[in-house]
Amino acid sequence: MQLSPSIFKAYDIRGVVPSTLSEEVAHALGLAFGTLALREGEKAVAVGRDGRLSGPALSAALIRGLVAAGVDVIDIGPATTPMLYFAANTLCTSGIQVTGSHNPKDYNGFKMVLAGRAIYGEDIQAVRRLMEQGGTPAAQPGKVRNINVLAPYRDRIVQDAKLARPMKIVVDSGNGIAGASAPGIFRALGCEVIELFSEVNGDFPNHHPDPSKPENLKDLIAAIREHGAELGLAFDGDGDRLGIVTRGGNNIYPDRQLMLLARDVLTRVPGGTIIFDVKCTQRLAPAIREAGGVPLMYKTGHSLIKAKMKEVNSPLGGEMSGHIFFKERWFGFDDGTYAGARLLEVLSRHDDPSAVLDGLPTSFSTPELNVKCAEGEPHMLVERLTARLDFESPAEVSTIDGVRVDWPDGFGLIRASNTTPVLVLRFEGQTPAALNRIEARMLALLREVKPDATIAEAAH
């Protein structure tokens, strides 16, 4: 069949419905993925979907394709992506979530787990080739079972996370799928919960469900003040990312959340390796060492972080984008609700959780910045940048994912996005002067290879 190459991303399949992503595409994916699953000895595939308007039709077509391939389907219905991962850890070992994640409302897509591993990169291209060939239906079709995983998922979190005292929180689900589960789970943990936009609505009528963007946190900040709550939690559209806001309205970015979580985890896993991506603050590695852990900076990408955590047996990992991965006491997948529960467990031991969060080491930084490029250009530009590197000590250069240069007082990052044709930039300084110096130095380097570079704030 004819497929738009643009839908095959580094970590998932994603496109605009119905122009590049249709029921026909979903059915072809089911047939191809089912064929791959059978080759790996998998008997069943779990399927879930977020709250997007195109979800039910795409999910039904996907299931038809999987069944035609001869695999059994465990249909968990409307669920967060972490609930699909939970099903693929407890009921079977493969799964597909129909989700547009944090993309605009006319998008949808598929996040995939095959035989216990999140598939990405070349594995996704293998799925693409099978889809293009058009699979052959099995002589014996699979069967469909409907299983609601909310109760066992909630019970597993409530058994695991224990709050030292009740807390008053605001939860903003942004009309995403987390609204159907997260508030109830936090109540079961003993919290008083004020809910914002819990009704699942794929039109996202209040604000877009992406807590990485400050404009999407305004309602949460106002509600914390109005209700005298201790803390605010915000979720993205499919519930795998978490935003945290303090009583004073400060956004605690995920790299700072990770400092607090690492301190806690390392009390039980001394010497553990804590993984984080190249976009995270320079303050994170010293905080991990101070807590008795081994910091390991790695490539951006939730699938890549998960694979690296398995490789080095890491108890905890995280990304600047908001994906937090717990292996200690959990399954190793990214889960906004579970990360929220673990943060509340730590913060409930303190009388003033906001003071604890506000007291974490911080710096001055830019938001994530993008430079639009032609298709295929970003990786070529990074190669040319790498060839020009001539930074003198005390600068330290990492080329694990783009170019990151660390000075004693801050860092600069230029990397190629794996999902869209843009360069991703981020700059941090321990003082405003350091930030300005580093930004100017890195932008001068960038303009050596791309004189027409236009810098804009990232539009997730």
Coordinates of C-alpha atoms in Angstrom, one line a residue:
M1 CA 0.0 0.0 0.0
Q2 CA 1.0 3.7 -0.4
L3 CA 2.1 5.2 2.9
S4 CA 3.3 8.7 3.7
P5 CA 6.9 8.3 4.8
S6 CA 6.4 11.3 7.2
I7 CA 4.4 9.2 9.6
F8 CA 7.2 6.9 10.6
K9 CA 9.0 8.8 13.4
A10 CA 12.0 7.7 15.4
Y11 CA 10.0 6.5 18.4
D12 CA 6.4 6.0 17.1
I13 CA 4.1 6.3 14.1
R14 CA 2.3 9.6 13.9
G15 CA 0.3 11.7 11.5
V16 CA -2.7 13.9 10.7
V17 CA -6.1 12.2 10.5
P18 CA -7.3 11.3 7.9
S19 CA -4.7 12.8 5.4
T20 CA -1.7 10.8 6.4
L21 CA -3.1 8.5 9.1
S22 CA -6.3 6.6 8.3
E23 CA -8.2 3.5 9.3
E24 CA -6.6 1.7 6.3
V25 CA -3.1 2.6 7.7
A26 CA -4.2 1.4 11.2
H27 CA -5.4 -1.9 9.7
A28 CA -2.2 -2.4 7.8
L29 CA -0.2 -1.7 11.0
G30 CA -2.2 -4.3 12.9
L31 CA -1.5 -6.9 10.2
A32 CA 2.2 -6.1 10.1
F33 CA 2.7 -5.8 13.9
G34 CA 0.8 -9.0 14.4
T35 CA 3.0 -10.8 12.0
L36 CA 6.1 -9.5 13.8
A37 CA 4.7 -10.5 17.1
L38 CA 4.0 -14.0 16.0
R39 CA 7.6 -14.3 14.7
E40 CA 8.9 -13.4 18.2
G41 CA 6.6 -16.0 19.8
E42 CA 4.1 -13.5 21.1
K43 CA 0.5 -14.8 21.4
A44 CA -1.3 -11.6 22.5
V45 CA -1.1 -7.9 22.0
A46 CA -2.7 -5.3 24.3
V47 CA -4.4 -2.3 22.6
G48 CA -5.4 1.0 24.3
R49 CA -6.4 4.5 23.1
D50 CA -6.3 8.0 24.5
G51 CA -9.2 10.5 24.3
R52 CA -8.7 11.8 20.8
L53 CA -11.8 11.9 18.6
S54 CA -10.3 9.6 16.0
G55 CA -9.2 7.0 18.6
P56 CA -12.2 4.7 18.5
A57 CA -12.2 4.2 14.7
L58 CA -8.4 3.8 14.5
S59 CA -8.3 1.4 17.4
A60 CA -11.1 -0.7 15.9
A61 CA -9.2 -0.9 12.5
L62 CA -5.9 -1.7 14.3
I63 CA -7.6 -4.5 16.2
R64 CA -9.1 -5.9 13.0
G65 CA -5.6 -6.1 11.5
L66 CA -4.1 -7.7 14.6
V67 CA -6.8 -10.4 14.7
A68 CA -6.4 -11.0 10.9
A69 CA -2.7 -11.6 11.5
G70 CA -3.6 -14.4 13.9
V71 CA -2.8 -12.8 17.3
D72 CA -5.2 -12.5 20.2
V73 CA -6.0 -8.9 21.3
I74 CA -6.5 -7.6 24.9
D75 CA -8.5 -4.5 24.3
I76 CA -8.2 -2.2 27.4
G77 CA -10.2 0.6 25.8
P78 CA -9.7 4.2 26.7
A79 CA -6.6 4.4 28.9
T80 CA -3.4 6.4 29.4
T81 CA -0.3 5.2 27.6
P82 CA 1.2 4.1 31.0
M83 CA -1.9 1.9 31.5
L84 CA -1.2 0.3 28.2
Y85 CA 2.4 -0.3 29.3
F86 CA 1.1 -1.7 32.5
A87 CA -1.1 -4.2 30.5
A88 CA 2.0 -5.1 28.4
N89 CA 3.8 -5.9 31.7
T90 CA 1.1 -7.8 33.6
L91 CA -1.2 -9.4 31.0
C92 CA 1.1 -9.9 28.0
T93 CA 4.4 -8.5 26.8
S94 CA 3.4 -6.6 23.6
G95 CA 1.1 -3.7 23.1
I96 CA 0.0 -0.7 21.0
Q97 CA -1.3 2.6 22.3
V98 CA -3.4 4.7 19.9
T99 CA -2.3 8.2 20.9
G100 CA -1.5 11.6 19.5
S101 CA 0.4 12.4 22.7
H102 CA 0.9 16.2 23.0
N103 CA 0.4 16.9 19.3
P104 CA -2.5 19.1 18.0
K105 CA -6.0 17.6 18.1
D106 CA -6.1 16.5 14.4
Y107 CA -3.1 14.2 15.0
N108 CA -3.0 10.6 16.2
G109 CA -0.5 7.8 16.2
F110 CA 0.8 4.6 17.7
K111 CA 3.3 3.8 20.4
M112 CA 4.4 0.2 20.3
V113 CA 5.9 -2.4 22.7
L114 CA 7.1 -5.7 21.2
A115 CA 8.1 -8.6 23.3
G116 CA 8.8 -6.3 26.3
R117 CA 10.8 -3.6 24.5
A118 CA 9.6 -0.2 23.2
I119 CA 10.3 -0.3 19.5
Y120 CA 12.0 2.6 17.7
G121 CA 14.4 3.4 14.9
E122 CA 15.1 0.5 12.6
D123 CA 12.3 -1.6 14.2
I124 CA 9.8 1.0 13.1
Q125 CA 11.2 0.9 9.6
A126 CA 10.8 -3.0 9.7
V127 CA 7.1 -2.4 10.5
R128 CA 6.9 0.1 7.6
R129 CA 8.4 -2.4 5.1
L130 CA 5.9 -5.1 6.2
M131 CA 3.0 -2.6 5.9
E132 CA 4.1 -1.7 2.4
Q133 CA 4.3 -5.3 1.3
G134 CA 0.8 -6.0 2.6
G135 CA 0.5 -8.8 5.1
T136 CA -1.3 -12.1 4.5
P137 CA -4.1 -12.9 6.9
A138 CA -3.6 -16.0 9.0
A139 CA -5.7 -19.1 8.4
Q140 CA -6.8 -18.9 12.1
P141 CA -7.7 -15.4 13.2
G142 CA -7.1 -14.2 16.7
K143 CA -9.7 -13.5 19.4
V144 CA -10.5 -10.3 21.3
R145 CA -10.9 -10.0 25.0
N146 CA -12.0 -6.7 26.7
I147 CA -10.2 -6.1 30.0
N148 CA -10.4 -3.0 32.2
V149 CA -6.9 -2.5 33.8
L150 CA -7.8 0.6 35.8
A151 CA -8.6 -1.2 39.1
P152 CA -5.4 -3.4 39.1
Y153 CA -3.3 -0.4 38.0
R154 CA -4.7 1.9 40.7
D155 CA -4.3 -0.9 43.3
R156 CA -0.7 -1.4 42.4
I157 CA 0.2 2.3 42.7
V158 CA -1.8 2.6 46.0
Q159 CA 0.0 -0.4 47.5
D160 CA 3.3 1.0 46.5
A161 CA 3.3 4.7 47.3
K162 CA 2.6 5.7 50.9
L163 CA 2.1 9.3 51.9
A164 CA 3.2 10.4 55.3
R165 CA 0.2 12.7 55.6
P166 CA -2.8 13.8 53.5
M167 CA -2.0 16.5 51.0
K168 CA -4.2 19.1 49.2
I169 CA -3.4 19.2 45.5
V170 CA -4.8 20.5 42.2
V171 CA -4.8 18.1 39.2
D172 CA -5.1 19.5 35.7
S173 CA -5.6 16.8 33.0
G174 CA -6.3 19.3 30.2
N175 CA -9.2 17.2 29.0
G176 CA -6.8 14.4 28.2
I177 CA -7.2 10.8 29.0
A178 CA -5.5 11.1 32.4
G179 CA -8.6 12.9 33.7
A180 CA -10.4 9.5 33.8
S181 CA -7.9 7.9 36.2
A182 CA -5.4 10.2 37.8
P183 CA -7.6 12.2 40.2
G184 CA -9.2 9.0 41.6
I185 CA -5.7 7.4 42.1
F186 CA -4.5 10.5 44.1
R187 CA -7.7 10.4 46.2
A188 CA -7.0 6.7 46.9
L189 CA -3.5 7.7 48.1
G190 CA -5.2 10.0 50.7
C191 CA -5.0 13.4 48.9
E192 CA -7.7 16.1 48.8
V193 CA -8.0 16.7 45.0
I194 CA -9.3 19.7 43.3
E195 CA -9.9 18.7 39.6
L196 CA -9.4 20.9 36.5
F197 CA -10.6 19.7 33.1
S198 CA -10.9 16.0 34.0
E199 CA -13.7 15.4 31.4
V200 CA -12.0 13.6 28.5
N201 CA -12.6 15.7 25.4
G202 CA -10.6 15.4 22.2
D203 CA -11.3 19.0 21.2
F204 CA -9.3 20.1 24.2
P205 CA -11.6 23.1 24.8
N206 CA -9.7 24.7 27.7
H207 CA -6.0 24.5 26.9
H208 CA -3.8 22.0 25.1
P209 CA -2.7 19.1 27.3
D210 CA 1.1 19.8 27.3
P211 CA 2.6 20.8 30.7
S212 CA 6.0 21.6 29.1
K213 CA 4.5 24.9 27.8
P214 CA 4.1 27.6 30.6
E215 CA 0.9 29.0 29.0
N216 CA -0.9 25.7 29.6
L217 CA -0.2 26.0 33.4
K218 CA -2.0 29.3 34.0
D219 CA -5.3 27.7 35.1
L220 CA -3.4 25.4 37.4
I221 CA -1.5 28.2 39.1
A222 CA -4.7 30.2 39.6
A223 CA -6.5 27.2 41.1
I224 CA -3.7 26.5 43.6
R225 CA -4.0 30.1 44.8
E226 CA -7.8 30.0 44.9
H227 CA -8.0 26.8 46.9
G228 CA -4.9 27.2 49.1
A229 CA -3.5 23.9 47.7
E230 CA 0.0 22.7 48.5
L231 CA 0.9 21.7 44.9
G232 CA -0.3 21.4 41.3
L233 CA 0.1 18.5 39.0
A234 CA -0.5 18.7 35.2
F235 CA -0.6 15.9 32.6
D236 CA -0.1 15.7 28.9
G237 CA -2.7 14.2 26.5
D238 CA -1.8 10.5 27.0
G239 CA -0.7 10.7 30.6
D240 CA 2.9 9.7 30.3
R241 CA 4.4 13.1 31.2
L242 CA 4.0 15.2 34.4
G243 CA 4.2 18.9 35.1
I244 CA 4.6 20.2 38.7
V245 CA 3.8 23.7 40.0
T246 CA 4.5 25.0 43.5
R247 CA 2.2 27.1 45.7
G248 CA 4.1 30.2 44.5
G249 CA 3.3 29.4 40.9
N250 CA 6.8 28.1 40.0
N251 CA 7.1 25.5 37.4
I252 CA 9.5 22.7 38.6
Y253 CA 10.9 21.3 35.4
P254 CA 11.5 17.6 35.2
D255 CA 15.3 17.8 35.5
R256 CA 14.8 19.3 39.0
Q257 CA 12.1 16.8 39.8
L258 CA 14.7 14.2 39.0
M259 CA 17.1 15.6 41.7
L260 CA 14.5 15.0 44.4
L261 CA 13.5 11.6 43.1
A262 CA 17.1 10.5 42.8
R263 CA 17.9 11.4 46.4
D264 CA 15.0 9.2 47.5
V265 CA 15.7 6.2 45.2
L266 CA 19.4 6.2 46.0
T267 CA 18.7 5.7 49.7
R268 CA 17.5 2.2 48.7
V269 CA 19.7 1.6 45.7
P270 CA 23.1 3.2 46.8
G271 CA 25.5 3.6 43.9
G272 CA 22.7 3.3 41.3
T273 CA 23.1 4.8 37.9
I274 CA 20.6 7.6 37.2
I275 CA 20.1 8.3 33.5
F276 CA 19.0 11.7 32.1
D277 CA 19.0 13.2 28.6
V278 CA 21.3 15.9 27.1
K279 CA 18.7 18.6 27.5
C280 CA 18.8 18.4 31.4
T281 CA 20.4 21.0 33.7
Q282 CA 24.1 21.0 34.4
R283 CA 23.1 21.0 38.1
L284 CA 21.6 17.5 37.9
A285 CA 24.8 15.4 37.7
P286 CA 26.4 16.9 40.9
A287 CA 23.1 16.4 42.7
I288 CA 23.1 12.7 41.8
R289 CA 26.7 12.3 42.8
E290 CA 26.0 14.1 46.1
A291 CA 23.2 11.6 46.8
G292 CA 25.6 8.7 46.2
G293 CA 24.6 7.8 42.7
V294 CA 26.3 7.6 39.3
P295 CA 25.0 10.2 36.8
L296 CA 24.8 9.1 33.1
M297 CA 23.9 11.6 30.4
Y298 CA 22.3 10.0 27.4
K299 CA 20.4 10.7 24.1
T300 CA 17.0 12.2 24.1
G301 CA 14.0 9.9 23.4
H302 CA 11.8 7.9 25.7
S303 CA 12.5 4.6 23.9
L304 CA 16.3 5.2 23.9
I305 CA 16.3 6.0 27.7
K306 CA 14.3 2.9 28.4
A307 CA 16.7 0.7 26.4
K308 CA 19.7 2.3 28.1
M309 CA 18.2 1.8 31.6
K310 CA 17.8 -1.9 30.9
E311 CA 21.4 -2.2 29.6
V312 CA 23.0 -0.6 32.7
N313 CA 20.3 -1.8 35.2
S314 CA 19.4 1.8 36.2
P315 CA 16.7 2.3 38.9
L316 CA 15.6 5.7 37.7
G317 CA 15.8 7.8 34.5
G318 CA 14.2 11.0 33.2
E319 CA 14.0 13.4 30.3
M320 CA 13.6 17.2 30.2
S321 CA 10.4 16.7 28.3
G322 CA 8.7 15.2 31.4
H323 CA 9.1 11.4 30.9
I324 CA 10.2 9.9 34.2
F325 CA 11.1 6.2 34.3
F326 CA 11.1 4.2 37.6
K327 CA 12.6 0.7 37.6
E328 CA 12.9 0.7 41.4
R329 CA 9.5 -0.5 42.8
W330 CA 7.9 -0.2 39.3
F331 CA 8.2 -1.6 35.7
G332 CA 10.7 0.8 34.1
F333 CA 8.3 2.7 31.9
D334 CA 7.4 6.4 31.8
D335 CA 4.3 7.2 33.8
G336 CA 3.0 10.6 34.8
T337 CA 0.6 9.4 37.5
Y338 CA 3.1 7.0 39.1
A339 CA 5.8 9.7 39.0
G340 CA 3.3 12.1 40.7
A341 CA 2.6 9.5 43.4
R342 CA 6.3 9.0 44.1
L343 CA 6.9 12.8 44.3
L344 CA 4.0 13.2 46.7
E345 CA 5.4 10.3 48.8
V346 CA 8.6 12.2 49.2
L347 CA 7.0 15.7 49.6
S348 CA 4.5 14.5 52.2
R349 CA 7.3 14.0 54.7
H350 CA 7.8 17.8 54.7
D351 CA 5.5 20.5 56.2
D352 CA 6.1 22.8 53.2
P353 CA 6.5 20.8 50.0
S354 CA 6.8 24.0 47.8
A355 CA 9.8 25.2 49.8
V356 CA 11.5 21.8 49.2
L357 CA 10.9 22.1 45.5
D358 CA 11.8 25.8 45.3
G359 CA 15.0 25.0 47.2
L360 CA 16.3 22.6 44.6
P361 CA 19.5 23.8 42.7
T362 CA 18.5 26.0 39.8
S363 CA 20.1 28.1 37.0
F364 CA 19.1 30.6 34.4
S365 CA 18.1 29.0 31.1
T366 CA 16.3 29.5 27.8
P367 CA 13.2 27.5 27.0
E368 CA 13.7 24.8 24.3
L369 CA 14.5 26.7 21.0
N370 CA 14.1 25.4 17.5
V371 CA 15.6 26.2 14.1
K372 CA 13.5 25.1 11.2
C373 CA 15.4 23.1 8.6
A374 CA 14.8 21.3 5.3
E375 CA 14.0 17.5 5.7
G376 CA 17.3 15.7 6.3
E377 CA 19.2 18.9 7.0
P378 CA 19.4 18.9 10.9
H379 CA 21.6 15.7 11.1
M380 CA 23.9 17.0 8.3
L381 CA 24.3 20.4 10.2
V382 CA 25.2 18.6 13.4
E383 CA 27.9 16.6 11.5
R384 CA 29.3 19.9 10.2
L385 CA 29.2 21.4 13.7
T386 CA 31.0 18.4 15.1
A387 CA 33.8 18.8 12.6
R388 CA 34.4 22.4 13.7
L389 CA 34.6 21.9 17.4
D390 CA 37.7 23.6 18.9
F391 CA 36.7 24.5 22.4
E392 CA 39.5 25.0 24.9
S393 CA 39.6 23.7 28.5
P394 CA 37.7 24.1 30.8
A395 CA 35.0 23.5 28.2
E396 CA 33.9 19.8 28.0
V397 CA 32.3 18.6 24.8
S398 CA 29.8 15.7 24.4
T399 CA 28.7 14.5 21.0
I400 CA 26.5 11.7 22.2
D401 CA 23.4 13.5 20.8
G402 CA 24.2 16.6 18.8
V403 CA 26.8 18.9 20.4
R404 CA 26.7 19.8 24.1
V405 CA 29.4 22.0 25.5
D406 CA 29.7 22.4 29.3
W407 CA 31.6 25.2 30.9
P408 CA 32.0 25.5 34.7
D409 CA 29.1 28.0 34.8
G410 CA 26.7 26.6 32.2
F411 CA 26.1 24.7 29.0
G412 CA 24.9 25.0 25.4
L413 CA 23.2 22.3 23.3
I414 CA 22.5 22.0 19.6
R415 CA 21.0 18.7 18.5
A416 CA 18.9 17.3 15.6
S417 CA 15.4 16.4 16.5
N418 CA 14.5 12.8 15.8
T419 CA 10.8 13.6 15.2
T420 CA 10.7 16.8 13.1
P421 CA 13.1 18.6 10.7
V422 CA 14.4 21.1 13.3
L423 CA 17.5 21.7 15.3
V424 CA 16.9 21.8 19.1
L425 CA 18.8 24.4 21.1
R426 CA 19.0 24.9 24.8
F427 CA 21.3 27.2 26.8
E428 CA 21.9 27.5 30.6
G429 CA 24.0 29.7 32.8
Q430 CA 24.5 29.9 36.5
T431 CA 24.3 33.7 36.1
P432 CA 22.4 35.8 33.5
A433 CA 25.9 36.9 32.2
A434 CA 27.0 33.3 31.8
L435 CA 23.8 32.5 30.0
N436 CA 24.2 35.4 27.6
R437 CA 27.9 34.5 26.9
I438 CA 27.2 30.8 26.2
E439 CA 24.2 31.6 24.0
A440 CA 26.2 34.0 21.9
R441 CA 29.1 31.6 21.6
M442 CA 26.9 28.7 20.5
L443 CA 24.8 30.8 18.1
A444 CA 28.0 32.1 16.5
L445 CA 29.0 28.5 16.0
L446 CA 25.6 27.6 14.5
R447 CA 25.7 30.5 12.0
E448 CA 29.1 29.2 10.7
V449 CA 27.2 26.2 9.3
K450 CA 23.8 27.8 8.8
P451 CA 24.0 31.6 8.3
D452 CA 20.2 31.9 7.8
A453 CA 19.3 30.2 11.0
T454 CA 16.1 31.7 12.5
I455 CA 15.6 30.9 16.2
A456 CA 12.1 30.3 17.6
E457 CA 10.6 28.9 20.8
A458 CA 9.7 25.3 20.4
A459 CA 6.1 24.6 19.5
H460 CA 5.6 21.1 20.9

